[in-house]
Short mmCIF file of C-alpha atoms in Angstrom, two decimals:
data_model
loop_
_atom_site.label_atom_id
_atom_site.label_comp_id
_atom_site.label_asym_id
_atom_site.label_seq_id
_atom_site.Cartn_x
_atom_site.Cartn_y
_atom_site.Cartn_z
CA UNK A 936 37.95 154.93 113.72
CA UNK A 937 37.37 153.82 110.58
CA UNK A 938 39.67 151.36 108.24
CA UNK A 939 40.58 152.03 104.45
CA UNK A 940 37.88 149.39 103.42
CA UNK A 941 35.23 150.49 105.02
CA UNK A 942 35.23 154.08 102.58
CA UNK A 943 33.84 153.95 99.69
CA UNK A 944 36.13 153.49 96.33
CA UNK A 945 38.75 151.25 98.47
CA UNK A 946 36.00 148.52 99.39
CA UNK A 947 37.28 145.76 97.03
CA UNK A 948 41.03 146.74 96.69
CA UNK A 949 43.62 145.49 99.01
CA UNK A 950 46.05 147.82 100.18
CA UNK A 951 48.49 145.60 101.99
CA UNK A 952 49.76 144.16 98.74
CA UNK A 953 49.22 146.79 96.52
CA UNK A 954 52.27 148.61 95.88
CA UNK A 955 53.26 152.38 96.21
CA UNK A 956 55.05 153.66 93.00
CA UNK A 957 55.60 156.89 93.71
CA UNK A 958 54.41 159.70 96.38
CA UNK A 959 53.86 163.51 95.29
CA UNK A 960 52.97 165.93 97.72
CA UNK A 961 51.23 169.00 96.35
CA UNK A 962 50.51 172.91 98.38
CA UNK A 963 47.48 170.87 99.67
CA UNK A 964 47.42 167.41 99.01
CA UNK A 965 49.16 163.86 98.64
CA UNK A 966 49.47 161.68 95.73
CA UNK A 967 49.85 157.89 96.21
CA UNK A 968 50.66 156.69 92.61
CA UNK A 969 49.98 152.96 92.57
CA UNK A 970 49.47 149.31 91.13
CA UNK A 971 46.78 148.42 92.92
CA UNK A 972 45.37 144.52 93.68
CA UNK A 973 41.74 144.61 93.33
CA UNK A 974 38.88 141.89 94.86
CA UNK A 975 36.56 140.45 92.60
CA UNK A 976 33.78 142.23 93.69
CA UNK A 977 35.56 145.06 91.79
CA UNK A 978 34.17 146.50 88.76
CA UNK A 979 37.03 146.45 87.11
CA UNK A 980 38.60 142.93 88.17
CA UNK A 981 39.44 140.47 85.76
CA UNK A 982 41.15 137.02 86.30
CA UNK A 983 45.33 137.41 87.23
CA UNK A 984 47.69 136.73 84.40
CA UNK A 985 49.38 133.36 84.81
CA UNK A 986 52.58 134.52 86.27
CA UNK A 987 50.65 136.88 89.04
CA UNK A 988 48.93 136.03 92.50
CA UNK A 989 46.49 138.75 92.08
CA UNK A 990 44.31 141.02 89.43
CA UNK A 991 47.03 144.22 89.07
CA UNK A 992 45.96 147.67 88.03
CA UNK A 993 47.40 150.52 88.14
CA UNK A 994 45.82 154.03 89.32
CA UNK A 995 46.31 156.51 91.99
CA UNK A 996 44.88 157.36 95.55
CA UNK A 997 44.57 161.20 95.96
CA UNK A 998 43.91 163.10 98.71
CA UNK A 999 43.06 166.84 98.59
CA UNK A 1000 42.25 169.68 100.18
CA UNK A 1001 44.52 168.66 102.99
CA UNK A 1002 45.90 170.52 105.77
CA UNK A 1003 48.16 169.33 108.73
CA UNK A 1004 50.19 167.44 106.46
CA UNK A 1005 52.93 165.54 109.32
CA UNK A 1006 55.31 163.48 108.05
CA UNK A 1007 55.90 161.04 111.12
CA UNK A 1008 59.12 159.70 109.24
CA UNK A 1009 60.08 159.46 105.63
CA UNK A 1010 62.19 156.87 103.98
CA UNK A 1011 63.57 156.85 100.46
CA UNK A 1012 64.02 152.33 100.75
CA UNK A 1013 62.91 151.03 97.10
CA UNK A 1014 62.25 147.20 96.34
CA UNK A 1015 62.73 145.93 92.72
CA UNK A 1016 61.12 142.79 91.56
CA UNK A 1017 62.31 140.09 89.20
CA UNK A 1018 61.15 142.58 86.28
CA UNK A 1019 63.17 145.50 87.51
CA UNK A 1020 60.16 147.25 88.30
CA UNK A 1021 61.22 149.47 91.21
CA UNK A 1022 58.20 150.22 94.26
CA UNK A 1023 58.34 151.86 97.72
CA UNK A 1024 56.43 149.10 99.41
CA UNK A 1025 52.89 149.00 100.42
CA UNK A 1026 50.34 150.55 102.40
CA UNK A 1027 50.44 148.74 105.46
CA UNK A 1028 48.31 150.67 107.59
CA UNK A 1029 45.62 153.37 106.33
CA UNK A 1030 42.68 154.76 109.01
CA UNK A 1031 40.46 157.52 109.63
CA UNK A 1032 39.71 158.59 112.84
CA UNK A 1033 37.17 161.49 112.83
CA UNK A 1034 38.73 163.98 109.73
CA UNK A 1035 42.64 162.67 110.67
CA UNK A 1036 44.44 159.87 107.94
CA UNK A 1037 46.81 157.92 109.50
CA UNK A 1038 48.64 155.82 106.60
CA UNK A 1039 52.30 154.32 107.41
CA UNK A 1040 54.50 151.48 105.89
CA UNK A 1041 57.66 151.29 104.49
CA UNK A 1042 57.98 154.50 103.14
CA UNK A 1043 56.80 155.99 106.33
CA UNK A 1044 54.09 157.35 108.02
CA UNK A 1045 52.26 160.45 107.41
CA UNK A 1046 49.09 161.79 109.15
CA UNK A 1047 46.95 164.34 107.62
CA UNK A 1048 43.73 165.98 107.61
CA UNK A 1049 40.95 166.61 105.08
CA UNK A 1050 37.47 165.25 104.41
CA UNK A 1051 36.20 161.67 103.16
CA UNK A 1052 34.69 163.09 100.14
CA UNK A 1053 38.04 164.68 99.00
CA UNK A 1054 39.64 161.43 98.61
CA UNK A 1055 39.79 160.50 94.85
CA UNK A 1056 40.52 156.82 93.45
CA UNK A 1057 41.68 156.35 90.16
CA UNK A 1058 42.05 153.53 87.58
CA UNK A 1059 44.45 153.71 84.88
CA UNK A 1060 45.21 151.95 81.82
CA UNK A 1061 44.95 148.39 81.47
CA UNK A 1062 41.10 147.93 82.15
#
């Protein structure tokens, strides 16, 4: 088994408070669109804005070439902040185990199949 930061491109972002803006699902892949918190060790890190807890950027996490897409369960819940930004949560939960992703939290879980190398991170704006 092997968690999120131990592949490559997720090593210095943290998941568990990054938040999930929206999630597309394609004929063969998923598309987690995001606002990521990234570690300092990050390339792209810079110091949080005075009103935030942590260096915000937003990107996307993309998995393709999938196959064996299961949703385990699916919820449409939204949170809105003090800004009336509107999220689906985080990604509490995302592991490998041999060519299976397992990723779950409040938007629910889903379980998948595809390889390492087809996993795409992207930055976006702001850096």
């Amino acid at each position: 088994m092997k968690n999120y930061f131990e592949i490559e491109g997720l090593k210095n972002i943290y998941l568990e408070d990054s938040y999930v803006i929206d999630i597309k699902e394609t004929e063969s892949g998923i598309i987690f669109d995001m606002e990521f918190v990234l570690k300092p060790a990050h390339s792209c890190y810079s110091e949080p804005l005075s009103n935030e807890q942590y260096c915000y950027k937003d990107g996307t996490i993309e998995f393709i070439g999938c196959s064996s897409i299961n949703w385990i369960s699916r919820s449409k819940q939204v949170f809105t902040d003090r800004n009336k930004n509107v999220d689906h949560g985080n990604i509490d939960s995302f592991f490998r185990k041999g060519a299976v992703n397992h990723l779950e939290g409040d938007w629910g879980i889903v379980e998948f199949t595809n390889s390492e190398r087809d996993l795409v991170i992207t930055l976006i704006g702001n850096l």
